[in-house]
Every structure is written in structure tokens, then in C-alpha cells.
Tab-separated table of C-alpha atoms in Angstrom:
chain	number	residue	atom	x	y	z
L	611	MET	CA	50.697	104.059	87.863
L	612	LEU	CA	51.149	100.245	87.397
L	613	GLU	CA	49.646	100.327	83.902
L	614	THR	CA	51.850	103.269	82.946
L	615	LEU	CA	54.982	101.493	84.251
L	616	GLU	CA	53.963	98.346	82.350
L	617	ASN	CA	53.679	100.345	79.111
L	618	ILE	CA	57.088	101.917	79.705
L	619	ILE	CA	58.740	98.562	80.385
L	620	THR	CA	57.134	96.726	77.478
L	621	SER	CA	58.068	99.600	75.143
L	622	SER	CA	61.699	99.627	76.303
L	623	LYS	CA	64.441	98.417	73.952
L	624	GLU	CA	65.524	95.819	76.531
L	625	PHE	CA	62.093	94.224	76.710
L	626	LYS	CA	61.585	94.305	72.913
L	627	MET	CA	64.971	92.625	72.453
L	628	LEU	CA	63.971	89.838	74.810
L	629	CYS	CA	60.623	89.479	73.003
L	630	ASP	CA	62.431	89.011	69.695
L	631	GLU	CA	64.779	86.466	71.265
L	632	LEU	CA	61.841	84.468	72.682
L	633	GLU	CA	59.961	84.501	69.372
L	634	GLY	CA	63.146	83.436	67.587
L	635	GLY	CA	63.756	80.611	70.048
L	636	LYS	CA	66.999	82.228	71.251
L	637	LEU	CA	65.979	83.509	74.684
L	638	ALA	CA	68.562	82.600	77.312
L	639	LYS	CA	67.325	80.207	79.989
L	640	THR	CA	69.036	82.243	82.722
L	641	ILE	CA	68.786	86.056	82.688
L	642	LEU	CA	70.321	88.548	85.131
L	643	LEU	CA	68.541	91.931	85.200
L	644	LEU	CA	70.811	94.732	86.436
L	645	SER	CA	69.451	97.950	87.896
L	646	LYS	CA	70.037	100.021	91.013
L	647	ASP	CA	66.255	100.194	91.285
L	648	SER	CA	65.109	96.847	92.683
L	649	GLN	CA	61.435	97.824	92.283
L	650	TYR	CA	61.846	98.482	88.573
L	651	SER	CA	63.822	95.327	87.941
L	652	PHE	CA	61.228	93.248	89.790
L	653	ALA	CA	58.389	94.811	87.766
L	654	PHE	CA	60.406	94.051	84.613
L	655	ALA	CA	60.947	90.446	85.818
L	656	LYS	CA	57.224	89.928	86.386
L	657	LEU	CA	56.333	91.205	82.931
L	658	LEU	CA	59.061	89.110	81.317
L	659	SER	CA	57.735	86.069	83.176
L	660	THR	CA	54.227	86.663	81.752
L	661	LEU	CA	55.754	86.865	78.277
L	662	ILE	CA	57.597	83.545	78.795
L	663	LEU	CA	54.519	81.825	80.237
L	664	ASN	CA	52.328	83.059	77.370
L	665	GLY	CA	55.014	82.245	74.830
L	666	ARG	CA	54.251	85.175	72.562
L	667	LEU	CA	52.828	88.675	72.178
L	668	LYS	CA	49.384	89.422	70.776
L	669	GLU	CA	49.418	92.232	68.264
L	670	GLY	CA	52.697	93.464	69.720
L	671	ARG	CA	51.355	93.585	73.310
L	672	LEU	CA	51.198	91.274	76.296
L	673	GLU	CA	48.000	89.259	76.129
L	674	LYS	CA	45.810	89.911	79.152
L	675	ASN	CA	44.807	86.322	79.670
L	676	GLU	CA	44.773	83.982	82.686
L	677	ASN	CA	48.545	83.482	82.500
L	678	TYR	CA	49.015	87.249	82.634
L	679	PHE	CA	46.733	87.941	85.607
L	680	LYS	CA	48.005	84.988	87.640
L	681	ALA	CA	51.623	85.935	86.995
L	682	MET	CA	51.117	89.601	87.810
L	683	SER	CA	49.390	88.704	91.092
L	684	LEU	CA	52.186	86.143	91.804
L	685	SER	CA	49.603	83.357	92.090
L	686	HIS	CA	50.617	81.475	88.909
L	687	PRO	CA	51.500	77.855	89.783
L	688	ASP	CA	54.375	77.891	87.258
L	689	LEU	CA	55.922	81.131	88.549
L	690	LYS	CA	58.033	80.849	91.682
L	691	VAL	CA	59.471	83.960	93.389
L	692	PHE	CA	62.395	83.752	95.792
L	693	PRO	CA	63.715	84.482	98.402
L	694	SER	CA	61.087	83.606	100.951
L	695	LYS	CA	62.570	86.176	103.366
L	696	ASP	CA	64.960	89.120	103.066
L	697	ARG	CA	67.721	87.205	101.271
L	698	LEU	CA	68.203	83.891	99.574
L	699	LEU	CA	69.106	81.101	102.007
L	700	VAL	CA	70.491	77.631	101.328
L	701	ALA	CA	67.014	76.238	102.068
L	702	ASP	CA	65.557	78.468	99.328
L	703	SER	CA	68.163	77.237	96.845
L	704	GLU	CA	67.364	73.645	97.738
L	705	ASP	CA	63.651	74.342	97.059
L	706	ILE	CA	64.547	75.910	93.691
L	707	VAL	CA	66.656	72.896	92.671
L	708	GLU	CA	63.850	70.487	93.639
L	709	GLU	CA	61.096	72.589	92.031
L	710	SER	CA	63.009	73.090	88.787
L	711	VAL	CA	62.714	69.414	87.810
L	712	VAL	CA	58.914	69.340	88.341
L	713	LYS	CA	56.978	69.778	85.105
L	714	PRO	CA	54.833	72.902	84.556
L	715	ILE	CA	51.248	72.624	85.759
L	716	PHE	CA	49.272	75.355	83.960
L	717	ALA	CA	51.526	76.706	81.202
L	718	GLU	CA	54.048	75.089	78.911
L	719	ARG	CA	56.968	76.683	80.720
L	720	LYS	CA	58.048	77.357	84.302
L	721	VAL	CA	59.730	80.578	85.515
L	722	PHE	CA	61.777	81.280	88.657
L	723	ILE	CA	62.368	84.887	89.732
L	724	ILE	CA	65.213	85.336	92.231
L	725	ARG	CA	65.277	88.876	93.602
L	726	ASN	CA	68.425	90.697	94.702
L	727	ILE	CA	70.724	87.734	94.200
L	728	GLU	CA	73.657	89.843	95.431
L	729	GLN	CA	72.218	89.856	98.939
L	730	SER	CA	72.085	86.079	99.214
L	731	MET	CA	74.480	83.856	101.154
L	732	GLU	CA	77.462	82.584	99.155
L	733	ALA	CA	76.494	79.017	99.975
L	734	ALA	CA	72.990	79.699	98.604
L	735	GLN	CA	74.418	80.954	95.335
L	736	ASN	CA	76.814	78.022	95.034
L	737	LYS	CA	73.905	75.605	95.532
L	738	LEU	CA	72.297	76.954	92.326
L	739	LEU	CA	75.301	76.671	90.002
L	740	LYS	CA	74.492	73.365	88.317
L	741	THR	CA	70.804	74.154	88.018
L	742	LEU	CA	71.515	77.537	86.404
L	743	GLU	CA	74.105	76.023	84.050
L	744	GLU	CA	71.889	73.151	82.906
L	745	PRO	CA	68.239	74.149	83.419
L	746	GLU	CA	65.440	71.785	82.475
L	747	ARG	CA	64.049	72.174	78.938
L	748	ASN	CA	61.055	74.357	79.768
L	749	VAL	CA	62.507	76.174	82.801
L	750	TYR	CA	63.649	79.821	82.849
L	751	PHE	CA	65.415	81.737	85.565
L	752	ILE	CA	65.198	85.563	85.936
L	753	LEU	CA	67.609	86.968	88.518
L	754	THR	CA	67.748	90.620	89.599
L	755	SER	CA	70.619	92.519	91.143
L	756	THR	CA	71.397	96.063	92.226
L	757	ASN	CA	75.165	95.436	92.336
L	758	ILE	CA	76.754	92.902	89.986
L	759	ASN	CA	80.074	93.104	91.843
L	760	LEU	CA	78.462	91.308	94.779
L	761	VAL	CA	77.203	88.455	92.601
L	762	LEU	CA	79.519	85.434	92.471
L	763	PRO	CA	81.549	85.317	89.218
L	764	THR	CA	80.346	81.739	88.755
L	765	ILE	CA	76.733	82.950	88.793
L	766	ARG	CA	77.449	85.858	86.466
L	767	SER	CA	79.112	83.615	83.910
L	768	ARG	CA	75.988	81.465	83.665
L	769	CYS	CA	73.617	84.398	82.936
L	770	ASN	CA	72.699	86.590	80.022
L	771	LYS	CA	73.211	89.995	81.669
L	772	ILE	CA	70.732	92.780	80.789
L	773	GLU	CA	71.426	96.369	81.946
L	774	LEU	CA	68.071	98.071	82.438
L	775	GLY	CA	67.816	101.741	81.495
L	776	LYS	CA	66.590	104.510	83.772
L	777	LEU	CA	63.307	106.320	83.315
L	778	GLY	CA	63.350	109.696	81.629
L	779	SER	CA	61.790	112.740	83.255
L	780	ASN	CA	58.559	112.446	81.256
L	781	GLU	CA	58.241	108.725	82.005
L	782	LEU	CA	58.871	109.341	85.694
L	783	GLU	CA	56.221	112.063	85.785
L	784	ALA	CA	53.732	109.789	84.019
L	785	CYS	CA	54.295	107.038	86.588
L	786	LEU	CA	54.070	109.324	89.612
L	787	GLY	CA	51.087	111.429	88.513
L	788	TYR	CA	50.710	114.566	90.635
L	789	CYS	CA	54.023	115.377	92.298
L	790	GLU	CA	54.352	118.659	94.182
L	791	ASN	CA	58.160	118.572	94.335
L	792	PHE	CA	58.768	116.934	90.973
L	793	GLU	CA	62.101	118.633	90.198
L	794	LEU	CA	63.648	117.422	93.465
L	795	VAL	CA	62.088	113.977	93.166
L	796	SER	CA	63.205	113.636	89.535
L	797	VAL	CA	66.808	114.750	90.116
L	798	LEU	CA	67.413	112.945	93.418
L	799	SER	CA	65.834	109.673	92.231
L	800	GLU	CA	68.064	109.760	89.155
L	801	GLY	CA	65.377	108.024	87.066
L	802	PHE	CA	64.678	105.148	89.504
L	803	ILE	CA	60.950	104.749	90.088
L	804	GLY	CA	61.328	103.010	93.479
L	805	GLN	CA	63.359	105.868	94.903
L	806	ALA	CA	61.075	108.411	93.215
L	807	GLU	CA	58.041	106.971	95.024
L	808	VAL	CA	59.852	107.139	98.392
L	809	LEU	CA	60.856	110.783	97.769
L	810	ASN	CA	57.388	111.700	96.595
L	811	LYS	CA	56.004	110.568	99.957
L	812	MET	CA	58.647	112.537	101.894
L	813	GLU	CA	56.633	115.507	103.194
L	814	ASN	CA	59.692	117.485	104.338
L	815	LEU	CA	61.700	116.981	101.114
L	816	PRO	CA	62.022	120.745	100.337
L	817	GLU	CA	63.159	121.492	103.895
L	818	PHE	CA	65.596	118.589	103.787
L	819	PHE	CA	67.098	119.718	100.495
L	820	ARG	CA	67.486	123.348	101.645
L	821	CYS	CA	69.239	122.111	104.776
L	822	VAL	CA	71.756	120.177	102.621
L	823	LEU	CA	72.073	123.082	100.154
L	824	SER	CA	72.933	125.428	102.991
L	825	LEU	CA	76.020	123.299	103.746
L	826	VAL	CA	77.329	124.339	100.330
L	827	THR	CA	76.022	127.884	100.102
L	828	LYS	CA	76.037	129.248	103.658
L	829	LEU	CA	78.589	127.362	105.792
L	830	LYS	CA	81.568	129.738	105.909
L	831	SER	CA	83.686	128.764	108.916
L	832	SER	CA	84.366	126.027	111.437
L	833	LYS	CA	82.679	128.180	114.113
L	834	GLU	CA	79.351	127.514	112.389
L	835	LEU	CA	79.959	123.810	112.123
L	836	LEU	CA	77.983	122.837	115.218
L	837	ILE	CA	74.919	124.829	114.071
L	838	TYR	CA	74.772	123.132	110.675
L	839	SER	CA	75.617	119.628	111.887
L	840	LYS	CA	72.889	119.911	114.505
L	841	ALA	CA	70.370	120.927	111.847
L	842	LEU	CA	71.489	117.921	109.771
L	843	SER	CA	71.092	115.520	112.720
L	844	VAL	CA	67.331	115.630	112.194
L	845	TYR	CA	67.948	113.628	108.997
L	846	SER	CA	70.470	111.167	110.422
L	847	GLY	CA	68.448	108.262	108.955
L	848	GLN	CA	68.843	109.736	105.459
L	849	PHE	CA	72.629	109.495	105.079
L	850	GLU	CA	72.550	108.149	101.512
L	851	LEU	CA	70.166	110.904	100.449
L	852	ILE	CA	72.324	113.550	102.105
L	853	ILE	CA	75.398	112.294	100.268
L	854	LYS	CA	73.560	112.063	96.936
L	855	SER	CA	72.172	115.585	97.369
L	856	LEU	CA	75.647	116.963	98.205
L	857	SER	CA	77.190	115.223	95.225
L	858	LEU	CA	74.546	116.532	92.822
L	859	ILE	CA	74.741	120.055	94.215
L	860	PHE	CA	78.502	120.150	93.697
L	861	GLU	CA	77.951	118.831	90.158
L	862	ASP	CA	75.645	121.788	89.562
L	863	VAL	CA	78.307	124.176	90.993
L	864	LEU	CA	80.702	122.684	88.462
L	865	SER	CA	78.068	123.049	85.734
L	866	VAL	CA	77.853	126.772	86.448
L	867	LYS	CA	81.612	127.092	86.036
L	868	VAL	CA	81.644	125.321	82.660
L	869	GLY	CA	78.421	126.800	81.338
L	870	MET	CA	76.250	123.632	81.449
L	871	PRO	CA	72.543	123.495	82.391
L	872	LEU	CA	71.711	122.912	86.057
L	873	ARG	CA	69.802	119.907	87.391
L	874	PHE	CA	68.345	121.958	90.241
L	875	ALA	CA	67.052	124.791	88.062
L	876	SER	CA	64.770	126.114	90.841
L	877	PHE	CA	67.837	126.777	93.005
L	878	LYS	CA	69.836	128.424	90.243
L	879	SER	CA	70.415	131.736	92.048
L	880	GLU	CA	71.821	130.072	95.200
L	881	ILE	CA	74.100	127.750	93.243
L	882	GLU	CA	75.300	130.474	90.858
L	883	GLY	CA	75.932	132.755	93.851
L	884	VAL	CA	78.366	130.307	95.462
L	885	SER	CA	80.078	128.941	92.339
L	886	SER	CA	83.000	131.421	92.642
L	887	ASP	CA	83.770	130.081	96.148
L	888	TYR	CA	84.718	126.642	94.800
L	889	SER	CA	87.472	126.051	92.238
L	890	VAL	CA	87.346	123.058	89.895
L	891	LYS	CA	90.218	121.537	91.899
L	892	ALA	CA	88.259	122.009	95.123
L	893	ILE	CA	85.209	120.248	93.702
L	894	THR	CA	87.377	117.361	92.538
L	895	GLU	CA	88.836	116.962	96.044
L	896	ILE	CA	85.410	117.335	97.671
L	897	ARG	CA	84.107	114.422	95.585
L	898	LYS	CA	86.897	112.285	97.074
L	899	LEU	CA	85.911	113.412	100.571
L	900	ILE	CA	82.285	112.432	99.946
L	901	ASP	CA	83.365	108.966	98.730
L	902	ARG	CA	85.453	108.575	101.905
L	903	ALA	CA	82.470	109.521	104.079
L	904	VAL	CA	80.384	106.807	102.394
L	905	LYS	CA	83.058	104.217	103.264
L	906	GLU	CA	83.254	105.439	106.860
L	907	ILE	CA	79.499	105.025	107.306
L	908	SER	CA	79.711	101.531	105.795
L	909	TYR	CA	82.151	100.718	108.622
L	910	ASN	CA	79.415	101.700	111.092
L	911	CYS	CA	81.025	104.940	112.121
L	912	ASN	CA	78.952	107.523	114.009
L	913	PHE	CA	76.755	109.623	111.710
L	914	MET	CA	77.453	112.951	113.376
L	915	LEU	CA	81.154	112.327	113.602
L	916	VAL	CA	81.336	111.432	109.900
L	917	MET	CA	79.301	114.455	108.863
L	918	GLU	CA	81.258	116.895	111.009
L	919	ASN	CA	84.540	115.593	109.652
L	920	LEU	CA	83.198	115.816	106.112
L	921	LEU	CA	82.031	119.411	106.558
L	922	LEU	CA	85.276	120.441	108.218
L	923	ASN	CA	87.283	118.856	105.415
L	924	ILE	CA	85.128	120.535	102.769
L	925	LEU	CA	85.799	123.927	104.399
L	926	GLU	CA	89.500	123.197	104.480
L	927	VAL	CA	89.627	122.145	100.815
L	928	LYS	CA	87.480	125.100	99.808
L	929	TYR	CA	90.053	127.585	101.176
L	930	LEU	CA	93.201	125.651	100.293
L	931	CYS	CA	92.092	125.279	96.620
L	932	ARG	CA	90.928	128.875	96.020
């Protein structure tokens, strides 16, 4: 899987562009990799660090030398990965500032990877501003983020921002290998390998999805609300996945109405069978309700209360917008 993912990353247009910039002496000293998939962006960052430490490609490929193996195992003396814990602290930033002025030991360059910069303390980000703006001659910084809006504008302005693409269905399948529920994994992961691996290990994924699908296809009245919300309570720890599944199911209902292909092709009959129950206006309003439920959960509201309100409101919109 790791070798396959490496081949996908090094063949990507984003990686090739950075290779060309390095070879042309134009590679930015501070790079911000943007992707909702933190696992993919970290894998990308590690491979980019090996390229920087090696300084070039060999016959168009990363050279599998000592720099490569040490960097990939995170044991290279000139590769530093932060944060030391869950998020970057002021102490981490102080270590980065101090380390950045120390000359490389093994390679000609030194690389710092800072993961999920958006989760760090504001004070920790501010501590890095001068270092990121004026890095030492042979020092490179690779930052990753799942949400650029949470990164300080002063950090953003100092970085060359690279939006990483998602994996296609074939690439995802190649990375995962055997996957019993590949359609569900592929659609629900939306091309993000980290999420795909989590879903692939979810033994009850088909049962989970059918439970969510039943909210759209079988829930007919408020009298049944308790039955369905109770069934959903088993998955109370999967709120984000419930919401994503609901959103994608309603997108498929809309696709039926406008004659577009379905994402969940294996559930075509159920989705087609219910498409006449939801008008385009209803689906538009339901999307707003789903967004509101996400905000309510972010405010630490009770899972069951949020879900029951969401289902009740969906029923109401469904009948008001017929």
C-alpha cells in the first residue's frame, strides 16, 4: 500500500511541479500543503522532504538512498517533525526557531515538517513568523493543514500554498487492495486515503449505511421518529459520517431527478424509488438543515436531540415542499 501511495504522490502534478521548481532553484522555502486528508498530506510532506534532502531525482524517480530511507522512517538528523504532541505548542515553536539556525548534519539541507498547523495555539504560530519569513539559506519548511481558514493570515501570507488533489477511484482501489465494500468506502471517503482506510476497517459499514439510507427512504411520519432515532443512536460516535452519508444520499436523489449518474449505484432502486417524494426545493432546504445540525453539534449539543430535530425538520420540509 505504501509503495503504491508513493507512486501516486510522486506521479501527481503537484509533486512534479515542486520537483521542477527544486531543480530550477525556484522552490519556495516555506510550503503549505492543503488537504482535508491529513494522512495524505503528511505522506506527501515526507516524500517532498526526501526530494529536498536528496536535492534531485534519479531517472525521474526518488533515489532510494540513505537520505530516502532515513527520511521515510523519520530518523534523518536533518528532518524534524512537529508537533511533539497533538498540536503545536509555544515550546515546539521555540525548538523550531533554535533548530533552524543549526547547520545540517548529514545532508546539504534541513527540512521541518509541521503537521496540522491549523490546530496549533495562536501564540505558537506567531512565534514562527520571523523564522518562516526569513528562513536560513538551506532550511525548508513544509506545513500541512486540513482547514486554511484556521491558519493565521500572517502564516498563510508567508507560504507557497499547494492544494493537493484527491485520489481517483482506481488509485484508491490500488492503495487499499482487497476491499469488500469498495463502493461505500470510495464514495464516503471522497477520495481521501486516510478516511478510506478507516472505513475499510469498519466491519458494520453496510449496516450503518442502510440505517442512514432508511432515514431517507423509509421514515414517513413523526410517529416513527423514535424508532429510527433509536436505531441511529448505536452510531452516535459517527456523527460526521452520518451527516456525510445523508448529504451524499440526497445528492443522489437529486441526481435521479436531473438524470445524472448515481454515486451509490448499488442502492439505485431504493434511491430511485424515493426520488418522487422529495422536490428540488425540498432537497435545497434539507441541505441547509444538515448544515445547521453540524453547527449545533460543534456547540456540544446532545447527539440524539440534534438528530431528532434534524429528522423532524426533514419530514416537515419534505411535505411542505411537495
